[in-house]
PDB file of C-alpha atoms in Angstrom:
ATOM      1  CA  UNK U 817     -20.012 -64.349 -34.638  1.00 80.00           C
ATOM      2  CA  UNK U 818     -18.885 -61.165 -32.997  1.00 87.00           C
ATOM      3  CA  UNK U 819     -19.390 -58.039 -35.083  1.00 93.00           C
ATOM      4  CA  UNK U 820     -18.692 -54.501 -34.701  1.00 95.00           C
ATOM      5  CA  UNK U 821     -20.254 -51.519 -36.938  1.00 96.00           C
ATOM      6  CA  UNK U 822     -19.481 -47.920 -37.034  1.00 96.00           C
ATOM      7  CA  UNK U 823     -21.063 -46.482 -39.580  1.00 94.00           C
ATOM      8  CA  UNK U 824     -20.001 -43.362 -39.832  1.00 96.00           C
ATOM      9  CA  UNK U 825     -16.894 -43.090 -41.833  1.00 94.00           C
ATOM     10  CA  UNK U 826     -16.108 -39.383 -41.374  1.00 96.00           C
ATOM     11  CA  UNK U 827     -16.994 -36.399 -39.509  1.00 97.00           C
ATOM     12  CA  UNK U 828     -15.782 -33.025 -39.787  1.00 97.00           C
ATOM     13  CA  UNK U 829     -16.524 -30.412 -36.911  1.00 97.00           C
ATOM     14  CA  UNK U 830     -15.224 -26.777 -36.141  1.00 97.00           C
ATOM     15  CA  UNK U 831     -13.625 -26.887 -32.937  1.00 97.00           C
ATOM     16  CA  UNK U 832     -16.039 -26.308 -29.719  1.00 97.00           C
ATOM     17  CA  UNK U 833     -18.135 -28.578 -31.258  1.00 97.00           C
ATOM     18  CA  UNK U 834     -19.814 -31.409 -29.408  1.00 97.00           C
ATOM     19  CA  UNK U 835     -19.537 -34.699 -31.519  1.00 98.00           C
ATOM     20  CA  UNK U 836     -20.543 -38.736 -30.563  1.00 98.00           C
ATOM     21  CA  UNK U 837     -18.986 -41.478 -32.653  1.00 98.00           C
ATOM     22  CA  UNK U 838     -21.551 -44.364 -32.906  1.00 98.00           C
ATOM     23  CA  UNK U 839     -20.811 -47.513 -32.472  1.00 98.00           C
ATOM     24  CA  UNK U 840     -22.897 -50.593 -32.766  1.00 98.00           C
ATOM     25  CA  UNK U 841     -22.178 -54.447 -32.002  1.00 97.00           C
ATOM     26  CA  UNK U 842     -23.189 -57.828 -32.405  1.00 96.00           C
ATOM     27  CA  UNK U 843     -22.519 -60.452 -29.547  1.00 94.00           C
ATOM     28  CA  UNK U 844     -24.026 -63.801 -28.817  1.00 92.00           C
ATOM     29  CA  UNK U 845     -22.529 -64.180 -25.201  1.00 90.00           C
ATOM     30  CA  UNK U 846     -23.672 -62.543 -22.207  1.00 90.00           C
ATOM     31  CA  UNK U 847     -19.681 -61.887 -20.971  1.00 90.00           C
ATOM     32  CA  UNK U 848     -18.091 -58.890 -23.628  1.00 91.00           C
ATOM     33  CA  UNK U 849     -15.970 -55.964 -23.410  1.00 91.00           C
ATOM     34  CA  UNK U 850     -15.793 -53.349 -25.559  1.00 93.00           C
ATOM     35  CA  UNK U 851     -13.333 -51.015 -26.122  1.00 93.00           C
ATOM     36  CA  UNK U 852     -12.568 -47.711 -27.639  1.00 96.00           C
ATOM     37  CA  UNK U 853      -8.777 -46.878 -29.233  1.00 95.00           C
ATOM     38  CA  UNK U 854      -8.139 -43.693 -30.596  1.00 96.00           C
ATOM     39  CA  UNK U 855      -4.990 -43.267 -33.421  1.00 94.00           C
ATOM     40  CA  UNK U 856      -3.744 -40.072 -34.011  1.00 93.00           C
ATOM     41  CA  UNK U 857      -2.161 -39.069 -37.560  1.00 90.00           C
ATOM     42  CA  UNK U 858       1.079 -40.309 -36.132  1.00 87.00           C
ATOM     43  CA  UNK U 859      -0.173 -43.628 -36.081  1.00 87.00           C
ATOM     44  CA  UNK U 860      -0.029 -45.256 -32.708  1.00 88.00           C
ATOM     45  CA  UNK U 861      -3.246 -46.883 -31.269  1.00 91.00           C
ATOM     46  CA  UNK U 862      -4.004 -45.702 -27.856  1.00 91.00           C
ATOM     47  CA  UNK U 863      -6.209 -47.284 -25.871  1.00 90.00           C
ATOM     48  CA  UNK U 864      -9.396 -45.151 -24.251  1.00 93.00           C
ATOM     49  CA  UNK U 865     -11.656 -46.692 -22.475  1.00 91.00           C
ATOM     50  CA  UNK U 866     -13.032 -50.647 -21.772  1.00 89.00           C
ATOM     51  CA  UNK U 867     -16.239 -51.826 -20.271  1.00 90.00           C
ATOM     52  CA  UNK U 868     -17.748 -55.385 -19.498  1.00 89.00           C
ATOM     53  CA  UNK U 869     -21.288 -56.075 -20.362  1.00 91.00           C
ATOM     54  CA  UNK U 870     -22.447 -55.926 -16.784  1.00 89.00           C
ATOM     55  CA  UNK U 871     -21.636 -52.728 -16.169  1.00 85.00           C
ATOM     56  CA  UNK U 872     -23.831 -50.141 -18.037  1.00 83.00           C
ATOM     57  CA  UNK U 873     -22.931 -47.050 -15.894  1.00 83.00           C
ATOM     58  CA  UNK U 874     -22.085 -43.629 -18.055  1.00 85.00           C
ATOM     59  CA  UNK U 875     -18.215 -42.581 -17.833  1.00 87.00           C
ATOM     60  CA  UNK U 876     -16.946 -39.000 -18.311  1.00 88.00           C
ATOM     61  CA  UNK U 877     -13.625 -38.748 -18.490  1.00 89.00           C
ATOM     62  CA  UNK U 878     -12.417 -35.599 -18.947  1.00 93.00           C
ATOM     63  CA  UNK U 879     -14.228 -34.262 -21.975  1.00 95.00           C
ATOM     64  CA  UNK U 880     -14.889 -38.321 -23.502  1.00 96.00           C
ATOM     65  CA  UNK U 881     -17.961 -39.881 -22.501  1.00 95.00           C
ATOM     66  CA  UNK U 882     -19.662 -42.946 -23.223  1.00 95.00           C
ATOM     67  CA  UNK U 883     -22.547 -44.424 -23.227  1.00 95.00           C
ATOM     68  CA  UNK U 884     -23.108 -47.950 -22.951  1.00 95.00           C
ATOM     69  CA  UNK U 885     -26.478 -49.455 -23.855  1.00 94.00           C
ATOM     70  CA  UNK U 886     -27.107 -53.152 -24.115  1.00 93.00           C
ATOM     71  CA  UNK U 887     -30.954 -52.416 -24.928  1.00 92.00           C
ATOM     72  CA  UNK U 888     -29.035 -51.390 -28.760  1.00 95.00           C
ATOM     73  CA  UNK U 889     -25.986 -53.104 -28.377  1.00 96.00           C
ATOM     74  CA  UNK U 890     -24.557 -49.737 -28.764  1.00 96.00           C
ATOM     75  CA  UNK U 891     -21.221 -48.007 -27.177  1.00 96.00           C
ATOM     76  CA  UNK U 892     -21.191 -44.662 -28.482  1.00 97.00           C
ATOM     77  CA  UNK U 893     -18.234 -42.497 -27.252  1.00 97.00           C
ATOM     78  CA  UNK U 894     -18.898 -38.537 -26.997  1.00 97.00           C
ATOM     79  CA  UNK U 895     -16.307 -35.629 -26.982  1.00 97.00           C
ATOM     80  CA  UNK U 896     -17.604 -32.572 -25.492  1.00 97.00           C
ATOM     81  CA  UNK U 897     -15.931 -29.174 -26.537  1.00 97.00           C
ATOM     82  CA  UNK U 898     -13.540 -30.784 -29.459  1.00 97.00           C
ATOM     83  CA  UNK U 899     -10.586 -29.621 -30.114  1.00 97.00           C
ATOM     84  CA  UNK U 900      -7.664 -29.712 -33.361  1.00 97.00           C
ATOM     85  CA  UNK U 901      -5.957 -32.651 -30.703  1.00 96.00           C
ATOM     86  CA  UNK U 902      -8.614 -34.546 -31.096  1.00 97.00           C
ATOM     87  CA  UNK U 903      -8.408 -35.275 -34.884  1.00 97.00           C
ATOM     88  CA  UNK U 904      -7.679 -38.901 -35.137  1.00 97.00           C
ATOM     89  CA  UNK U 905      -9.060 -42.187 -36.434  1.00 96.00           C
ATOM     90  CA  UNK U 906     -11.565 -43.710 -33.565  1.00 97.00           C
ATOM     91  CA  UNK U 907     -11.897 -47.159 -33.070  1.00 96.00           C
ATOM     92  CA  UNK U 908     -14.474 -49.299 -31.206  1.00 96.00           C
ATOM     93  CA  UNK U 909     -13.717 -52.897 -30.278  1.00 94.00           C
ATOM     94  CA  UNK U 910     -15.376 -55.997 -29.006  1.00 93.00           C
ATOM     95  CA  UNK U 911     -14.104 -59.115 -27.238  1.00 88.00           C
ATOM     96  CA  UNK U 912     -15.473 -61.753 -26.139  1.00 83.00           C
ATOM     97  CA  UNK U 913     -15.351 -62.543 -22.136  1.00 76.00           C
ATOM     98  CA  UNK U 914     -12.954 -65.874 -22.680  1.00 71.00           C
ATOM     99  CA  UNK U 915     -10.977 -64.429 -25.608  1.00 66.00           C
ATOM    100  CA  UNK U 916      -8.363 -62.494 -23.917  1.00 62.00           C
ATOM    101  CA  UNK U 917      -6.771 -60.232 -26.689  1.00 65.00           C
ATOM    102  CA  UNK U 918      -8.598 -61.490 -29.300  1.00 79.00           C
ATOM    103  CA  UNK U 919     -10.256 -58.247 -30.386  1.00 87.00           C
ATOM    104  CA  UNK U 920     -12.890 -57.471 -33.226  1.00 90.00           C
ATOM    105  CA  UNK U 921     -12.204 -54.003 -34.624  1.00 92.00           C
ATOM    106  CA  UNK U 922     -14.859 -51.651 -36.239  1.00 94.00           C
ATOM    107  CA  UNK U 923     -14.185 -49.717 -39.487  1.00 93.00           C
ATOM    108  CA  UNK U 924     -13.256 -47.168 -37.647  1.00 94.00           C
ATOM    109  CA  UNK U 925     -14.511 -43.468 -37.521  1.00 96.00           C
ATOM    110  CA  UNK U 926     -12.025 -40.741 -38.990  1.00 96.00           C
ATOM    111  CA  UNK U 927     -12.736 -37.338 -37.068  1.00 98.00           C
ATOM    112  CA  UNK U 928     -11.651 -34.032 -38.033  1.00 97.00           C
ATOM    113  CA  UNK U 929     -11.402 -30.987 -35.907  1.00 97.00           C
ATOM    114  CA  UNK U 930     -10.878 -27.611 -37.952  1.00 96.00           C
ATOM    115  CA  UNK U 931      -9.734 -24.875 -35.997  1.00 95.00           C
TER     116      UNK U 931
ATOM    117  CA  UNK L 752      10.995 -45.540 -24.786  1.00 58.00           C
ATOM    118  CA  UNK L 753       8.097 -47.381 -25.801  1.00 67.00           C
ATOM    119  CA  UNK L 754       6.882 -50.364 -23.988  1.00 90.00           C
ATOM    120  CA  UNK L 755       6.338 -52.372 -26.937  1.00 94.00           C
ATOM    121  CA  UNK L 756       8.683 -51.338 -30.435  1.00 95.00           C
ATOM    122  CA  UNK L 757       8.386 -52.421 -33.624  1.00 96.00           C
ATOM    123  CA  UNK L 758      11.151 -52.877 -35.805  1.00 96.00           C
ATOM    124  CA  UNK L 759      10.889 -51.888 -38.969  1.00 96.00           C
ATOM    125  CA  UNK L 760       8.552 -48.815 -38.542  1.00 95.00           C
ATOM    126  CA  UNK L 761       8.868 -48.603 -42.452  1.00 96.00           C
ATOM    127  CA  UNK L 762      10.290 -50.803 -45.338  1.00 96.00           C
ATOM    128  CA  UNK L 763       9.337 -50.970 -48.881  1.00 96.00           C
ATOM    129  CA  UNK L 764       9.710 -54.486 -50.428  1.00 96.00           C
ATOM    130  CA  UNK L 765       9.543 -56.056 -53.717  1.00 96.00           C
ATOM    131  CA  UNK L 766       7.178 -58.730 -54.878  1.00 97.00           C
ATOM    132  CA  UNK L 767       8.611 -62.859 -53.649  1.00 96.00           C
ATOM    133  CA  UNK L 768      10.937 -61.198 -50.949  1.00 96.00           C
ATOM    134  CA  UNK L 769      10.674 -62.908 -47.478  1.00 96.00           C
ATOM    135  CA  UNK L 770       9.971 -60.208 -45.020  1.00 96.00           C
ATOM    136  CA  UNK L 771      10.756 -60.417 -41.039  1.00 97.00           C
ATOM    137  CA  UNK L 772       8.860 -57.944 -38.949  1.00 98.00           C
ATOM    138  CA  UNK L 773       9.652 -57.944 -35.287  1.00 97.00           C
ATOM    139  CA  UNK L 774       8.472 -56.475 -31.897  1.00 97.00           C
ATOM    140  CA  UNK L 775       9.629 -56.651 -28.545  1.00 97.00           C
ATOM    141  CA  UNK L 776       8.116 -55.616 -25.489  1.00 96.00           C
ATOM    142  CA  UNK L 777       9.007 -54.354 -21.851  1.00 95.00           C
ATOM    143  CA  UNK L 778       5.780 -54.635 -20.287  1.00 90.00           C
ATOM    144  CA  UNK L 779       6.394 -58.329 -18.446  1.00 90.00           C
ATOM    145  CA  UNK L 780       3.080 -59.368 -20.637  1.00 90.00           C
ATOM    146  CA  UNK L 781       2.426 -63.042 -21.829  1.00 90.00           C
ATOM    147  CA  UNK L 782       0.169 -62.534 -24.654  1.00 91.00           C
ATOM    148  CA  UNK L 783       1.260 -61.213 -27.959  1.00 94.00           C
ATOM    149  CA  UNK L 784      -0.464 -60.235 -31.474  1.00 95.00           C
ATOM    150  CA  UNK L 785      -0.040 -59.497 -34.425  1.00 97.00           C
ATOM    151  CA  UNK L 786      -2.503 -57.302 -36.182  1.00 96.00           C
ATOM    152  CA  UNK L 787      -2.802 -55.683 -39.588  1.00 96.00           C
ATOM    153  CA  UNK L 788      -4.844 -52.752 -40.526  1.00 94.00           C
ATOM    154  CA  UNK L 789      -6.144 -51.544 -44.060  1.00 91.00           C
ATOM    155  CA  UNK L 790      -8.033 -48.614 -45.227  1.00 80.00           C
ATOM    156  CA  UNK L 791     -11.627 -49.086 -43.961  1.00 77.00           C
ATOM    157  CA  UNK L 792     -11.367 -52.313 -42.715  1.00 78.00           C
ATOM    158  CA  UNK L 793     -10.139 -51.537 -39.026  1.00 85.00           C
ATOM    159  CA  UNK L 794      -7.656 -53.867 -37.722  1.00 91.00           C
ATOM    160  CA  UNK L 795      -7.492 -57.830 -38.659  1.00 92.00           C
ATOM    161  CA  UNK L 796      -5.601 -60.825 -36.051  1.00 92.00           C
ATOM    162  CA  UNK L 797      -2.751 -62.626 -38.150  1.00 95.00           C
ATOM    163  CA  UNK L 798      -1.930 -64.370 -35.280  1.00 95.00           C
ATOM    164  CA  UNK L 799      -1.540 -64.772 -31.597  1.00 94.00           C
ATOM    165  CA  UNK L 800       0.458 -66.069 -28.820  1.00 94.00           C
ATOM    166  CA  UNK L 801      -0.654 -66.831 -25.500  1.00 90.00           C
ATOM    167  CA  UNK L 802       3.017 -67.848 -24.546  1.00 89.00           C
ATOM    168  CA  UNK L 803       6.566 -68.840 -25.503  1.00 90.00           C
ATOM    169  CA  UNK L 804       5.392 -72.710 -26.533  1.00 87.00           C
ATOM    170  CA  UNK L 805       1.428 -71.145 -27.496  1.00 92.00           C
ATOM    171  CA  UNK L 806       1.178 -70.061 -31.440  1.00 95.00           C
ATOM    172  CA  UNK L 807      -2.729 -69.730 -32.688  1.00 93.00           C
ATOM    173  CA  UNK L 808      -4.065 -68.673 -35.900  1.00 94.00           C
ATOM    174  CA  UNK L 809      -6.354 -65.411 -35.918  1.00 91.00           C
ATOM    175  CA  UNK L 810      -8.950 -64.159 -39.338  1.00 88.00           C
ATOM    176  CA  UNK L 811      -6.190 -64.043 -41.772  1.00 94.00           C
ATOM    177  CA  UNK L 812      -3.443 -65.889 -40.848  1.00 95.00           C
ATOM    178  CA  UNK L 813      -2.780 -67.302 -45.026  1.00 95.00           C
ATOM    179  CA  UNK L 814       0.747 -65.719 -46.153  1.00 95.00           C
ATOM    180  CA  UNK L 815       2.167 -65.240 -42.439  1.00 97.00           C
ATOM    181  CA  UNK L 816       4.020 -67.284 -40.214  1.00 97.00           C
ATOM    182  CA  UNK L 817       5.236 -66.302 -36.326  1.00 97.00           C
ATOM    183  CA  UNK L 818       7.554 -67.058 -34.101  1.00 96.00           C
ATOM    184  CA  UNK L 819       7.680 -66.461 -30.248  1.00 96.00           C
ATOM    185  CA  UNK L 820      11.432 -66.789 -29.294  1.00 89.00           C
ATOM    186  CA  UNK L 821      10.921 -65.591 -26.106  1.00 94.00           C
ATOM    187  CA  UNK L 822       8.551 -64.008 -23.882  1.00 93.00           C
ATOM    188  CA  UNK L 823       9.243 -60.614 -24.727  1.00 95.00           C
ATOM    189  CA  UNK L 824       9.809 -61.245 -28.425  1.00 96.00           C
ATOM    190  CA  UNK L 825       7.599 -62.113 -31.122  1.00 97.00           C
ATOM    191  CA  UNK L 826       8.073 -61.699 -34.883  1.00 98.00           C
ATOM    192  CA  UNK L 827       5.976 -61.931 -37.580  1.00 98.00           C
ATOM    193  CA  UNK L 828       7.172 -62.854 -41.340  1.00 97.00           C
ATOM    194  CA  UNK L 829       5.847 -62.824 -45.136  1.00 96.00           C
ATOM    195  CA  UNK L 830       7.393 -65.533 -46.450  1.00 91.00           C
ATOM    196  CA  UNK L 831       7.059 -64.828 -50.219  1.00 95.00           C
ATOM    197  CA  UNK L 832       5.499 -61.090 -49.913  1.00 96.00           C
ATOM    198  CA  UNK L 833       2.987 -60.360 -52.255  1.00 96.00           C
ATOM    199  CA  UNK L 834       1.303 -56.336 -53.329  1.00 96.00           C
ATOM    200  CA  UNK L 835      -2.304 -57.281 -50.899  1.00 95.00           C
ATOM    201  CA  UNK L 836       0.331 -57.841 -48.178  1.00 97.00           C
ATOM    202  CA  UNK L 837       0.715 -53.900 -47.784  1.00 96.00           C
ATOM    203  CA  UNK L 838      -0.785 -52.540 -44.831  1.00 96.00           C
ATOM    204  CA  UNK L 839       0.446 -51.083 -41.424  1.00 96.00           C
ATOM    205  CA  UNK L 840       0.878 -54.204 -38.748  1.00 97.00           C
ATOM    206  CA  UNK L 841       1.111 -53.640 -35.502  1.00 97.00           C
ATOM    207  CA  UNK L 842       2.288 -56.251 -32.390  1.00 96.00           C
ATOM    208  CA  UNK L 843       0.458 -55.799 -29.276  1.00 94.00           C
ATOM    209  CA  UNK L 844       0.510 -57.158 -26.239  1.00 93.00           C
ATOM    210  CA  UNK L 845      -2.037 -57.749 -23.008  1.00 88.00           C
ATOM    211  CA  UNK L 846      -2.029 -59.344 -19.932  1.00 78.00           C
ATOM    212  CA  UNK L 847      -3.847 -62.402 -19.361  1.00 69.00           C
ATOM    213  CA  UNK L 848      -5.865 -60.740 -16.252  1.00 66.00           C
ATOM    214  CA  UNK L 849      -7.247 -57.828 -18.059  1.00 66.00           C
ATOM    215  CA  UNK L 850      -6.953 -58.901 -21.464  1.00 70.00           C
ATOM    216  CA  UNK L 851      -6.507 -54.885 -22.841  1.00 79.00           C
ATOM    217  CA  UNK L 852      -4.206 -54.826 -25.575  1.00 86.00           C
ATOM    218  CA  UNK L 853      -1.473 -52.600 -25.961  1.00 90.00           C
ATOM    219  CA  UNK L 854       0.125 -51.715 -29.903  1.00 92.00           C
ATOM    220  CA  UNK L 855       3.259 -50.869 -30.675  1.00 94.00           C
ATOM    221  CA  UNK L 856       3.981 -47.800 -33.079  1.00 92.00           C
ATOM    222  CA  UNK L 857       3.285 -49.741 -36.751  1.00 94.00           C
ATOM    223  CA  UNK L 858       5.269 -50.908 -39.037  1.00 96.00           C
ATOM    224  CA  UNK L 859       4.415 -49.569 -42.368  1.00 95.00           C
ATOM    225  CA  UNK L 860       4.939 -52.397 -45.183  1.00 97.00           C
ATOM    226  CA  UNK L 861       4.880 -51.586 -48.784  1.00 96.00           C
ATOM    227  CA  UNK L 862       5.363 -54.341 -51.566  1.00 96.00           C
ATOM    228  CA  UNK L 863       5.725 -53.439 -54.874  1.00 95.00           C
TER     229      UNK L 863
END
């Protein structure tokens, strides 16, 4: 069974701050992809980021970064600098390699930035 | 305009009425979903649809039924809606290459 765990429910910064959402999963296969979606209070989900399971190289986009470690089964996605924008509900996501779509969805992490 | 819209983005129902919610999409995908999102719970499949004549079950399909009329097209109704039926649902779609899904707005569903 696929299973995704983000523990934290909410985090409050003051903007500058550095802050990493956590996320854990729980795979049996050896194909995945995870994901990260961000929704703003306006309610759309927008998509952020996906990697496959082979690929364990750091990405920085911008000031997002994540890092991917099977060792843990963790995918923990890091906003350098936050800022008020950034206030939104975080989610991470799992799929398995065959089940195109077919996402499973952490509780998701609600950040806010204060000014 | 968005590239996949959700029609009704709110409605506010009453308890036994048979609800339609329906999305469209302009991205030339073949996979659609429906998904439904509570409180603390992230977001739940109600179904999915791989293509027009493809209609598959997801976690907690009970209450719903779909209904791909065409590749772009792909609604989603409560037949007899019931209070634990509110939530915001959203339609996505994803290509069958990459497999990254992409939502539509949300349709916000209250039932009273």
């Amino acid at each position: 069974a696929q299973k995704v765990t983000q523990a934290q429910t909410e985090i409050s910064v003051v903007e500058k701050e550095d802050v990493t959402l956590d996320c854990v999963y729980e795979t049996r296969d050896t194909t995945y992809y995870l994901f990260w979606y961000k929704q703003p209070p306006s309610g759309e989900l927008v998509f952020l980021i996906r990697r496959n399971s082979f690929d364990e190289q750091n990405e920085i986009s911008g000031r997002y970064s994540w890092n991917f470690q099977k060792s843990t089964s963790s995918f923990n996605f890091t906003i350098t600098a936050s800022q008020v924008v950034d206030s939104a509900v975080y989610f991470c996501a799992l799929r398995r390699g065959t089940s195109y779509g077919k996402l499973t969805f952490g509780q998701g992490t609600i950040l806010t930035v204060h000014p | 305009d968005a590239d996949v819209t959700q029609t009704p983005r709110n409605r506010i129902t009453k308890t036994g009425k048979r609800i339609m919610l329906e999305c469209s999409q302009t991205k030339g995908h073949d996979r659609m979903y429906w998904y439904r999102q509570d409180p603390g719970l992230g977001l739940q499949l109600i179904y999915y649809s791989f293509d027009v004549k493809d209609i598959n079950k997801g976690e907690i399909s009970d209450g719903y039924s779909v209904s791909r009329q065409a590749q772009a097209k792909f609604s989603l109704s409560l037949e007899s809606a019931i209070p634990n039926q509110t939530a915001l649902y959203f339609c996505a779609t994803s290509h069958s290459n990459t497999g990254e899904l992409f939502f539509g707005e949300g349709s916000r569903l209250t039932v009273l």
